[in-house]
């Protein structure tokens, strides 16, 4: 039945609109002798002028802004190696586990998951996530879980429920660009707090604290980190929690890379502060700070295209209370987020994926990181920072000694032109003079790429001599 039909039917039932009515096609109607006729509305426009909304115009993805502006013309003599894409499936060397695939096939064959699910997800699937992530320190029930379309929607809902336009959020620098993309489009100010490369990317706690004011509505903590590959110690996480607690600011913990942490101490990294083995969740360490922890299947289960994420609501002192929970439920109703087939497979994925799958993924990432770190450590003008988790390594460029290039964007652009190796300039993470390498590529390609980066640097490295330094002073 047409929209007009619905309106007319309602009228006949006595529940319709009286007098002037607005149908969904936007036309005003008036009632004359029981019938609806278009009202004579004075046209306000003489010609077409359809503009994108302010929200659309204010939605900017810095990675796209930078990469689309680069001239990426690879050297035709060398096959391209893209170390830029944070999608572990692109090279085909890291398939997901067959248990994960079977769970999906079973969910389809059951025909039980073809309809709409509740906006927050099926209760059974939420319970499965709650069971998987529950710990004695941070217990979870199905009611504490909201299923979303990837971790991205989880972050979107978490920011949306905690912040109003005019508020500010504290975001790590360097950090994942989505936080800013979402916040700015909602009129929320982003304040960047510094991570310290010389301390394996720990948070500059003083800087973090200095940014908090009465309009700060949340602190985002990404652990393990994209783009740094760093993993915070328990002690460091506790210090961040203390800052949040002192100022009564909730935390949005982006833990999409949780448990993607190296198994053994990475001893070759001299300044390593990581004991390896584990990355405790923020919630397991929090005595009072309320936390929305965002995660999903994308990275650990190597299926980013399946778009299944979650928010875990940790609120032991009932600070979020029912209002924030209700807010999240309402926001989830805007769009039914997570695909029902994947929700149907979730319980089996979480319960039946063999531990060997997780450990072999992490071993591979760790070994590739070590190769990359060792190779690039020996390259003049580069300072790689050894990661301890996730799937990235950040590399500092000693720009002073590469006079051929203006900045990291220029450097990485020419690396493509000459060597057909593409690394993401860290300006995309608001952190110039670094680039980020994704370590999910097959080992041979990692070795080949490092060799080419070395050749490129040897060609362009021209250290400023001590004499010229002296003359400048
Ligand atoms: C830190 C971080 N958070 C969230 C996401 C988004 O995850 P999803 O693909 O599940 O939306 C990513 C993806 O790269 C990420 O690196």
Short mmCIF file of C-alpha atoms and ligand atoms in Angstrom, two decimals:
data_model
loop_
_atom_site.label_atom_id
_atom_site.label_comp_id
_atom_site.label_asym_id
_atom_site.label_seq_id
_atom_site.Cartn_x
_atom_site.Cartn_y
_atom_site.Cartn_z
CA UNK A 1 0.00 0.00 0.00
CA UNK A 2 1.33 3.45 -0.88
CA UNK A 3 2.27 6.04 1.75
CA UNK A 4 -0.80 8.05 0.70
CA UNK A 5 -2.83 4.91 1.09
CA UNK A 6 -1.61 4.49 4.66
CA UNK A 7 -2.52 8.07 5.45
CA UNK A 8 -6.00 7.72 3.97
CA UNK A 9 -6.60 4.42 5.76
CA UNK A 10 -5.63 5.99 9.06
CA UNK A 11 -8.02 8.83 8.41
CA UNK A 12 -10.84 6.43 7.74
CA UNK A 13 -10.04 4.64 11.01
CA UNK A 14 -10.39 7.94 12.78
CA UNK A 15 -6.71 7.90 13.74
CA UNK A 16 -5.48 9.95 10.77
CA UNK A 17 -4.27 13.52 10.63
CA UNK A 18 -6.90 16.23 10.68
CA UNK A 19 -6.79 19.29 8.41
CA UNK A 20 -3.30 19.82 6.99
CA UNK A 21 -1.18 16.71 6.66
CA UNK A 22 2.31 16.00 5.45
CA UNK A 23 2.76 12.76 3.53
CA UNK A 24 6.10 11.05 3.28
CA UNK A 25 6.68 12.42 -0.15
CA UNK A 26 6.88 15.82 1.53
CA UNK A 27 3.73 17.36 0.03
CA UNK A 28 1.30 19.30 2.17
CA UNK A 29 -2.29 18.23 1.76
CA UNK A 30 -5.55 19.79 2.90
CA UNK A 31 -8.80 18.04 3.65
CA UNK A 32 -11.74 19.11 1.52
CA UNK A 33 -15.00 17.21 1.85
CA UNK A 34 -13.24 14.25 3.36
CA UNK A 35 -10.62 13.98 0.57
CA UNK A 36 -7.00 15.00 0.47
CA UNK A 37 -5.78 17.51 -2.13
CA UNK A 38 -2.36 19.08 -2.61
CA UNK A 39 -2.27 22.46 -0.88
CA UNK A 40 -1.08 25.49 -2.82
CA UNK A 41 2.38 25.96 -1.36
CA UNK A 42 4.32 28.95 -2.61
CA UNK A 43 7.50 27.67 -4.25
CA UNK A 44 10.56 28.97 -2.44
CA UNK A 45 13.10 27.93 -5.05
CA UNK A 46 13.34 29.04 -8.63
CA UNK A 47 15.93 26.48 -9.62
CA UNK A 48 17.55 23.24 -8.42
CA UNK A 49 20.16 23.52 -5.73
CA UNK A 50 20.89 20.30 -3.86
CA UNK A 51 23.93 20.44 -1.56
CA UNK A 52 25.51 17.78 0.67
CA UNK A 53 24.64 18.21 4.34
CA UNK A 54 27.06 19.81 6.80
CA UNK A 55 27.59 16.37 8.32
CA UNK A 56 28.59 14.92 4.96
CA UNK A 57 30.88 17.84 4.26
CA UNK A 58 32.49 17.56 7.68
CA UNK A 59 33.14 13.84 7.30
CA UNK A 60 36.80 13.56 6.35
CA UNK A 61 38.97 10.48 6.31
CA UNK A 62 42.56 11.75 6.63
CA UNK A 63 43.99 8.55 5.13
CA UNK A 64 41.93 9.07 1.95
CA UNK A 65 42.74 12.79 1.93
CA UNK A 66 46.49 12.02 1.99
CA UNK A 67 46.62 8.87 -0.14
CA UNK A 68 44.30 10.25 -2.86
CA UNK A 69 46.57 13.28 -3.15
CA UNK A 70 49.69 11.14 -3.70
CA UNK A 71 51.05 10.32 -7.15
CA UNK A 72 51.42 6.58 -6.89
CA UNK A 73 53.15 5.44 -10.09
CA UNK A 74 55.07 2.23 -9.34
CA UNK A 75 58.31 1.36 -11.08
CA UNK A 76 57.21 -0.90 -13.99
CA UNK A 77 60.34 -3.03 -13.51
CA UNK A 78 59.36 -4.08 -9.99
CA UNK A 79 56.12 -5.71 -8.89
CA UNK A 80 54.20 -3.60 -6.40
CA UNK A 81 54.30 -4.55 -2.70
CA UNK A 82 51.63 -2.72 -0.71
CA UNK A 83 52.53 -2.60 2.97
CA UNK A 84 49.81 -0.05 3.57
CA UNK A 85 46.52 -1.90 3.93
CA UNK A 86 45.36 -2.97 7.39
CA UNK A 87 43.41 -5.91 5.95
CA UNK A 88 45.04 -9.25 6.84
CA UNK A 89 43.24 -11.05 4.01
CA UNK A 90 44.69 -9.17 1.03
CA UNK A 91 47.68 -11.44 0.37
CA UNK A 92 45.75 -14.69 0.91
CA UNK A 93 48.46 -16.03 3.23
CA UNK A 94 46.41 -15.72 6.41
CA UNK A 95 43.13 -17.61 5.93
CA UNK A 96 40.72 -17.80 8.82
CA UNK A 97 40.29 -21.14 10.60
CA UNK A 98 38.13 -23.86 9.05
CA UNK A 99 36.03 -23.93 12.24
CA UNK A 100 35.14 -20.30 11.60
CA UNK A 101 34.14 -21.08 8.01
CA UNK A 102 32.12 -24.13 9.06
CA UNK A 103 30.26 -22.10 11.67
CA UNK A 104 29.25 -19.66 8.96
CA UNK A 105 28.15 -22.45 6.58
CA UNK A 106 26.09 -24.06 9.34
CA UNK A 107 24.46 -20.72 10.16
CA UNK A 108 23.42 -20.30 6.52
CA UNK A 109 22.21 -23.90 6.13
CA UNK A 110 20.12 -23.73 9.29
CA UNK A 111 17.91 -21.05 7.68
CA UNK A 112 17.44 -19.72 11.21
CA UNK A 113 19.19 -16.42 10.68
CA UNK A 114 17.53 -14.92 7.63
CA UNK A 115 15.26 -12.51 9.47
CA UNK A 116 15.76 -9.32 11.44
CA UNK A 117 17.56 -9.69 14.76
CA UNK A 118 16.93 -7.43 17.76
CA UNK A 119 18.80 -4.15 17.22
CA UNK A 120 21.38 -5.04 19.87
CA UNK A 121 21.82 -8.57 18.50
CA UNK A 122 20.48 -12.06 19.31
CA UNK A 123 20.50 -12.76 23.04
CA UNK A 124 22.34 -16.07 22.53
CA UNK A 125 25.08 -14.41 20.47
CA UNK A 126 25.45 -11.63 23.05
CA UNK A 127 25.70 -14.26 25.78
CA UNK A 128 28.44 -16.02 23.80
CA UNK A 129 30.49 -12.79 23.65
CA UNK A 130 29.84 -12.14 27.35
CA UNK A 131 31.05 -15.64 28.26
CA UNK A 132 34.14 -15.30 26.06
CA UNK A 133 35.26 -11.99 27.56
CA UNK A 134 34.04 -12.40 31.14
CA UNK A 135 36.70 -12.49 33.84
CA UNK A 136 36.41 -12.57 37.64
CA UNK A 137 37.61 -8.94 37.74
CA UNK A 138 35.28 -7.80 34.98
CA UNK A 139 32.24 -10.07 34.78
CA UNK A 140 29.89 -9.69 31.83
CA UNK A 141 26.35 -10.80 31.10
CA UNK A 142 24.44 -10.80 27.80
CA UNK A 143 22.87 -7.46 28.82
CA UNK A 144 26.33 -5.90 28.84
CA UNK A 145 26.96 -6.71 25.17
CA UNK A 146 25.76 -4.85 22.08
CA UNK A 147 26.52 -6.39 18.71
CA UNK A 148 27.43 -3.99 15.93
CA UNK A 149 28.48 -3.80 12.31
CA UNK A 150 32.21 -4.13 12.92
CA UNK A 151 34.23 -2.39 15.59
CA UNK A 152 33.74 0.83 13.61
CA UNK A 153 30.03 0.94 14.45
CA UNK A 154 30.84 0.07 18.06
CA UNK A 155 33.12 3.13 18.21
CA UNK A 156 30.47 5.24 16.48
CA UNK A 157 27.80 4.24 19.01
CA UNK A 158 30.16 4.67 21.97
CA UNK A 159 31.17 8.20 20.94
CA UNK A 160 27.56 9.08 20.07
CA UNK A 161 26.21 7.96 23.44
CA UNK A 162 28.87 9.73 25.52
CA UNK A 163 29.30 13.05 23.69
CA UNK A 164 27.28 16.07 22.67
CA UNK A 165 28.32 18.64 20.06
CA UNK A 166 30.74 21.02 21.78
CA UNK A 167 32.18 18.31 24.02
CA UNK A 168 35.71 17.11 23.50
CA UNK A 169 37.30 13.68 23.42
CA UNK A 170 40.94 12.76 24.02
CA UNK A 171 42.47 10.70 21.25
CA UNK A 172 45.96 9.12 21.00
CA UNK A 173 48.52 10.64 18.65
CA UNK A 174 49.54 8.81 16.56
CA UNK A 175 46.18 7.08 16.45
CA UNK A 176 43.56 5.39 14.35
CA UNK A 177 41.94 8.05 12.21
CA UNK A 178 38.31 6.92 12.51
CA UNK A 179 37.90 8.54 15.95
CA UNK A 180 38.47 12.00 14.51
CA UNK A 181 36.47 11.31 11.36
CA UNK A 182 33.42 10.37 13.44
CA UNK A 183 33.80 13.02 16.13
CA UNK A 184 34.34 16.00 13.85
CA UNK A 185 31.28 15.10 11.77
CA UNK A 186 29.24 15.20 15.00
CA UNK A 187 30.60 18.59 16.09
CA UNK A 188 32.76 17.05 18.81
CA UNK A 189 36.21 18.54 19.37
CA UNK A 190 39.21 16.19 19.21
CA UNK A 191 42.19 16.78 21.48
CA UNK A 192 45.25 14.69 20.67
CA UNK A 193 47.33 13.32 23.53
CA UNK A 194 50.91 12.31 22.81
CA UNK A 195 52.31 8.80 22.72
CA UNK A 196 56.05 8.60 23.33
CA UNK A 197 58.09 6.64 20.74
CA UNK A 198 61.13 6.59 23.04
CA UNK A 199 59.01 4.79 25.65
CA UNK A 200 57.62 2.21 23.23
CA UNK A 201 54.64 4.49 22.59
CA UNK A 202 53.44 4.80 26.17
CA UNK A 203 51.02 7.64 26.87
CA UNK A 204 52.50 10.96 27.96
CA UNK A 205 50.36 10.96 31.09
CA UNK A 206 51.06 14.58 32.03
CA UNK A 207 50.04 15.72 28.58
CA UNK A 208 46.92 13.57 28.72
CA UNK A 209 45.90 15.02 32.07
CA UNK A 210 46.60 18.61 30.99
CA UNK A 211 44.05 18.30 28.18
CA UNK A 212 41.09 17.34 30.39
CA UNK A 213 38.50 20.04 31.04
CA UNK A 214 34.85 20.16 32.07
CA UNK A 215 33.76 19.38 28.49
CA UNK A 216 35.84 16.23 28.17
CA UNK A 217 33.41 13.37 27.72
CA UNK A 218 35.73 10.44 27.14
CA UNK A 219 39.30 9.25 26.75
CA UNK A 220 39.96 6.84 23.90
CA UNK A 221 42.66 4.26 24.57
CA UNK A 222 43.77 1.94 21.75
CA UNK A 223 45.56 -1.11 23.10
CA UNK A 224 47.23 -2.88 21.32
CA UNK A 225 47.71 0.04 18.98
CA UNK A 226 47.11 0.81 15.37
CA UNK A 227 49.38 2.33 14.02
CA UNK A 228 52.13 1.66 16.62
CA UNK A 229 51.80 -2.07 17.30
CA UNK A 230 52.51 -1.22 20.93
CA UNK A 231 51.03 -3.02 23.94
CA UNK A 232 50.73 -1.28 27.29
CA UNK A 233 51.83 -2.94 30.50
CA UNK A 234 49.36 -3.55 33.30
CA UNK A 235 51.08 -0.81 35.32
CA UNK A 236 50.79 1.71 32.52
CA UNK A 237 47.12 0.91 31.96
CA UNK A 238 46.56 1.44 35.69
CA UNK A 239 48.17 4.86 35.46
CA UNK A 240 45.86 5.85 32.61
CA UNK A 241 42.90 4.64 34.68
CA UNK A 242 44.06 6.77 37.62
CA UNK A 243 44.00 9.89 35.43
CA UNK A 244 40.49 9.02 34.23
CA UNK A 245 39.38 8.33 37.78
CA UNK A 246 40.80 11.58 39.19
CA UNK A 247 38.78 13.58 36.67
CA UNK A 248 35.72 11.31 36.47
CA UNK A 249 36.04 10.78 32.70
CA UNK A 250 34.87 7.47 31.19
CA UNK A 251 37.06 5.44 28.86
CA UNK A 252 36.38 4.13 25.38
CA UNK A 253 38.80 1.21 25.13
CA UNK A 254 39.40 0.19 21.52
CA UNK A 255 40.52 -3.40 22.01
CA UNK A 256 40.01 -4.73 18.48
CA UNK A 257 43.57 -6.15 18.64
CA UNK A 258 43.14 -7.66 22.11
CA UNK A 259 45.14 -10.85 22.58
CA UNK A 260 47.12 -10.23 19.38
CA UNK A 261 50.20 -9.91 21.54
CA UNK A 262 53.60 -11.50 21.23
CA UNK A 263 54.09 -14.75 23.15
CA UNK A 264 57.67 -14.32 24.20
CA UNK A 265 59.72 -11.38 25.26
CA UNK A 266 61.05 -9.58 22.20
CA UNK A 267 64.48 -9.20 23.65
CA UNK A 268 66.10 -7.64 20.65
CA UNK A 269 64.21 -4.47 21.35
CA UNK A 270 66.55 -2.92 23.90
CA UNK A 271 64.00 -0.52 25.39
CA UNK A 272 61.33 -3.20 25.58
CA UNK A 273 59.02 -2.81 28.53
CA UNK A 274 56.77 -5.65 27.53
CA UNK A 275 56.70 -8.91 29.40
CA UNK A 276 54.92 -10.53 26.46
CA UNK A 277 52.23 -13.15 27.07
CA UNK A 278 49.23 -10.98 27.79
CA UNK A 279 47.50 -7.69 27.32
CA UNK A 280 45.03 -7.21 30.14
CA UNK A 281 41.79 -5.51 29.19
CA UNK A 282 41.35 -2.06 30.70
CA UNK A 283 38.13 -3.20 32.33
CA UNK A 284 39.88 -5.98 34.23
CA UNK A 285 42.04 -3.33 35.92
CA UNK A 286 39.41 -0.70 36.60
CA UNK A 287 38.06 -0.31 40.10
CA UNK A 288 35.72 2.56 39.33
CA UNK A 289 36.17 4.04 35.86
CA UNK A 290 33.26 3.08 33.60
CA UNK A 291 34.44 1.64 30.29
CA UNK A 292 32.91 0.95 26.91
CA UNK A 293 35.22 -1.66 25.38
CA UNK A 294 34.95 -2.01 21.60
CA UNK A 295 36.07 -5.09 19.71
CA UNK A 296 35.10 -7.51 16.98
CA UNK A 297 35.96 -10.44 14.74
CA UNK A 298 37.89 -8.46 12.11
CA UNK A 299 41.49 -8.90 13.19
CA UNK A 300 41.85 -11.79 15.58
CA UNK A 301 39.66 -14.06 13.47
CA UNK A 302 40.97 -12.53 10.21
CA UNK A 303 37.53 -11.78 8.72
CA UNK A 304 37.23 -7.96 8.54
CA UNK A 305 34.65 -8.18 5.74
CA UNK A 306 32.19 -10.03 7.95
CA UNK A 307 31.46 -6.80 9.83
CA UNK A 308 30.81 -8.16 13.30
CA UNK A 309 31.79 -6.05 16.28
CA UNK A 310 30.66 -5.41 19.82
CA UNK A 311 30.54 -3.03 22.73
CA UNK A 312 31.17 -4.48 26.18
CA UNK A 313 29.62 -2.28 28.87
CA UNK A 314 31.72 -2.35 32.04
CA UNK A 315 30.03 -0.39 34.77
CA UNK A 316 30.55 -2.05 38.11
CA UNK A 317 29.79 1.09 40.12
CA UNK A 318 26.66 1.83 38.14
CA UNK A 319 27.98 5.16 36.88
CA UNK A 320 26.72 4.74 33.32
CA UNK A 321 23.52 3.40 34.90
CA UNK A 322 20.44 2.64 32.87
CA UNK A 323 20.60 5.90 30.93
CA UNK A 324 23.76 5.14 28.97
CA UNK A 325 22.55 1.57 28.39
CA UNK A 326 19.22 2.86 27.14
CA UNK A 327 21.05 5.42 25.00
CA UNK A 328 23.06 2.66 23.37
CA UNK A 329 19.92 0.62 22.74
CA UNK A 330 18.22 3.63 21.16
CA UNK A 331 21.22 4.39 18.97
CA UNK A 332 21.43 0.74 17.89
CA UNK A 333 17.86 1.09 16.63
CA UNK A 334 18.88 3.63 14.00
CA UNK A 335 20.38 0.82 11.93
CA UNK A 336 20.21 -2.89 12.67
CA UNK A 337 23.96 -3.35 12.87
CA UNK A 338 25.44 -6.82 12.79
CA UNK A 339 24.72 -9.30 9.98
CA UNK A 340 22.41 -12.02 11.32
CA UNK A 341 24.27 -14.91 9.64
CA UNK A 342 27.51 -13.95 11.37
CA UNK A 343 25.61 -13.52 14.63
CA UNK A 344 24.28 -17.04 14.13
CA UNK A 345 27.83 -18.34 13.69
CA UNK A 346 29.27 -16.35 16.58
CA UNK A 347 28.78 -18.82 19.43
CA UNK A 348 30.54 -21.58 17.53
CA UNK A 349 33.32 -19.25 16.33
CA UNK A 350 34.08 -18.11 19.88
CA UNK A 351 33.76 -21.52 21.51
CA UNK A 352 35.35 -23.78 18.90
CA UNK A 353 38.22 -21.91 17.24
CA UNK A 354 41.30 -23.90 18.28
CA UNK A 355 43.92 -22.05 20.36
CA UNK A 356 46.52 -23.09 17.75
CA UNK A 357 44.84 -20.76 15.22
CA UNK A 358 45.36 -17.71 17.42
CA UNK A 359 48.91 -18.64 18.36
CA UNK A 360 50.02 -19.37 14.80
CA UNK A 361 48.67 -15.99 13.62
CA UNK A 362 50.52 -14.20 16.40
CA UNK A 363 53.74 -16.17 15.77
CA UNK A 364 53.61 -15.21 12.11
CA UNK A 365 53.06 -11.51 12.90
CA UNK A 366 55.82 -11.59 15.49
CA UNK A 367 58.30 -13.25 13.16
CA UNK A 368 57.53 -10.81 10.32
CA UNK A 369 57.86 -7.88 12.75
CA UNK A 370 61.25 -9.15 13.85
CA UNK A 371 62.42 -9.51 10.25
CA UNK A 372 61.22 -6.01 9.42
CA UNK A 373 62.65 -4.47 12.60
CA UNK A 374 66.05 -6.13 12.19
CA UNK A 375 66.35 -5.29 8.48
CA UNK A 376 65.31 -1.66 8.86
CA UNK A 377 67.34 -1.08 12.04
CA UNK A 378 70.43 -1.48 9.87
CA UNK A 379 69.26 1.08 7.29
CA UNK A 380 70.80 4.52 7.62
CA UNK A 381 68.24 7.24 8.36
CA UNK A 382 65.49 4.92 9.61
CA UNK A 383 64.43 4.17 13.18
CA UNK A 384 61.92 1.33 13.40
CA UNK A 385 60.17 0.92 16.74
CA UNK A 386 59.75 -2.71 17.72
CA UNK A 387 56.08 -3.61 18.14
CA UNK A 388 54.68 -6.10 20.63
CA UNK A 389 51.27 -6.73 19.16
CA UNK A 390 48.61 -5.94 16.57
CA UNK A 391 49.97 -6.04 12.99
CA UNK A 392 51.93 -2.85 12.44
CA UNK A 393 55.37 -1.38 12.85
CA UNK A 394 56.13 2.34 12.85
CA UNK A 395 59.38 3.55 11.31
CA UNK A 396 60.89 6.97 12.00
CA UNK A 397 62.51 8.84 9.09
CA UNK A 398 65.46 11.05 9.86
CA UNK A 399 64.14 13.71 7.45
CA UNK A 400 67.10 16.03 7.97
CA UNK A 401 69.35 13.52 6.29
CA UNK A 402 67.09 12.93 3.32
CA UNK A 403 67.31 16.36 1.67
CA UNK A 404 65.57 15.07 -1.48
CA UNK A 405 62.24 14.92 0.33
CA UNK A 406 60.04 17.52 1.99
CA UNK A 407 58.24 15.19 4.36
CA UNK A 408 57.00 11.64 4.98
CA UNK A 409 54.37 11.92 2.23
CA UNK A 410 57.02 12.90 -0.30
CA UNK A 411 59.34 10.13 0.97
CA UNK A 412 56.72 7.37 0.70
CA UNK A 413 55.50 8.64 -2.67
CA UNK A 414 59.03 8.38 -4.15
CA UNK A 415 59.46 4.98 -2.56
CA UNK A 416 56.57 3.84 -4.76
CA UNK A 417 57.95 5.54 -7.87
CA UNK A 418 61.42 4.04 -7.48
CA UNK A 419 60.92 0.77 -5.62
CA UNK A 420 57.20 -0.08 -5.96
CA UNK A 421 56.83 -0.37 -2.20
CA UNK A 422 53.93 1.47 -0.60
CA UNK A 423 53.99 2.32 3.11
CA UNK A 424 51.45 4.65 4.68
CA UNK A 425 52.94 8.03 5.61
CA UNK A 426 52.20 8.60 9.29
CA UNK A 427 50.88 12.09 8.54
CA UNK A 428 47.69 10.09 7.99
CA UNK A 429 47.81 9.48 11.77
CA UNK A 430 48.74 13.11 12.51
CA UNK A 431 52.32 11.99 13.09
CA UNK A 432 54.73 13.30 10.44
CA UNK A 433 58.23 11.93 9.75
CA UNK A 434 57.22 8.32 10.26
CA UNK A 435 55.66 5.66 8.09
CA UNK A 436 53.62 2.59 9.01
CA UNK A 437 54.23 -0.91 7.70
CA UNK A 438 51.59 -3.65 7.87
CA UNK A 439 53.29 -6.93 8.77
CA UNK A 440 50.68 -9.35 7.40
CA UNK A 441 52.46 -9.78 4.05
CA UNK A 442 54.05 -13.16 3.18
CA UNK A 443 57.57 -13.43 4.58
CA UNK A 444 59.33 -13.40 1.16
CA UNK A 445 57.60 -10.14 0.29
CA UNK A 446 58.51 -8.65 3.66
CA UNK A 447 62.18 -9.49 3.06
CA UNK A 448 62.03 -8.19 -0.52
CA UNK A 449 60.28 -4.97 0.56
CA UNK A 450 62.85 -4.31 3.30
CA UNK A 451 65.67 -4.82 0.77
CA UNK A 452 64.08 -2.29 -1.57
CA UNK A 453 63.54 0.22 1.25
CA UNK A 454 67.21 -0.19 2.10
CA UNK A 455 68.27 0.45 -1.51
CA UNK A 456 66.04 3.53 -1.63
CA UNK A 457 67.49 4.96 1.58
CA UNK A 458 71.08 4.29 0.52
CA UNK A 459 70.39 6.24 -2.69
CA UNK A 460 68.95 9.25 -0.92
CA UNK A 461 70.64 9.36 2.48
CA UNK A 462 72.96 12.35 2.73
CA UNK A 463 73.84 12.99 6.35
CA UNK A 464 74.48 16.59 7.23
CA UNK A 465 78.15 16.71 8.10
CA UNK A 466 79.32 17.85 11.51
CA UNK A 467 81.01 20.82 9.83
CA UNK A 468 77.85 22.04 8.17
CA UNK A 469 76.05 21.61 11.51
CA UNK A 470 78.71 23.73 13.16
CA UNK A 471 78.42 26.37 10.46
CA UNK A 472 74.65 26.52 10.96
CA UNK A 473 74.97 27.14 14.65
C1 LIG B 1 42.29 0.47 16.11
C2 LIG B 1 41.15 0.05 15.23
N1 LIG B 1 39.90 0.14 15.70
C3 LIG B 1 38.84 -0.22 14.95
C4 LIG B 1 38.99 -0.72 13.67
C5 LIG B 1 37.79 -1.04 12.84
O1 LIG B 1 37.46 -2.39 12.88
P1 LIG B 1 36.27 -3.00 12.01
O2 LIG B 1 36.85 -3.40 10.69
O3 LIG B 1 35.76 -4.17 12.80
O4 LIG B 1 35.23 -1.94 11.86
C6 LIG B 1 40.29 -0.83 13.13
C7 LIG B 1 40.48 -1.30 11.76
O5 LIG B 1 41.53 -1.25 11.18
C8 LIG B 1 41.38 -0.44 13.94
O6 LIG B 1 42.66 -0.53 13.48
#
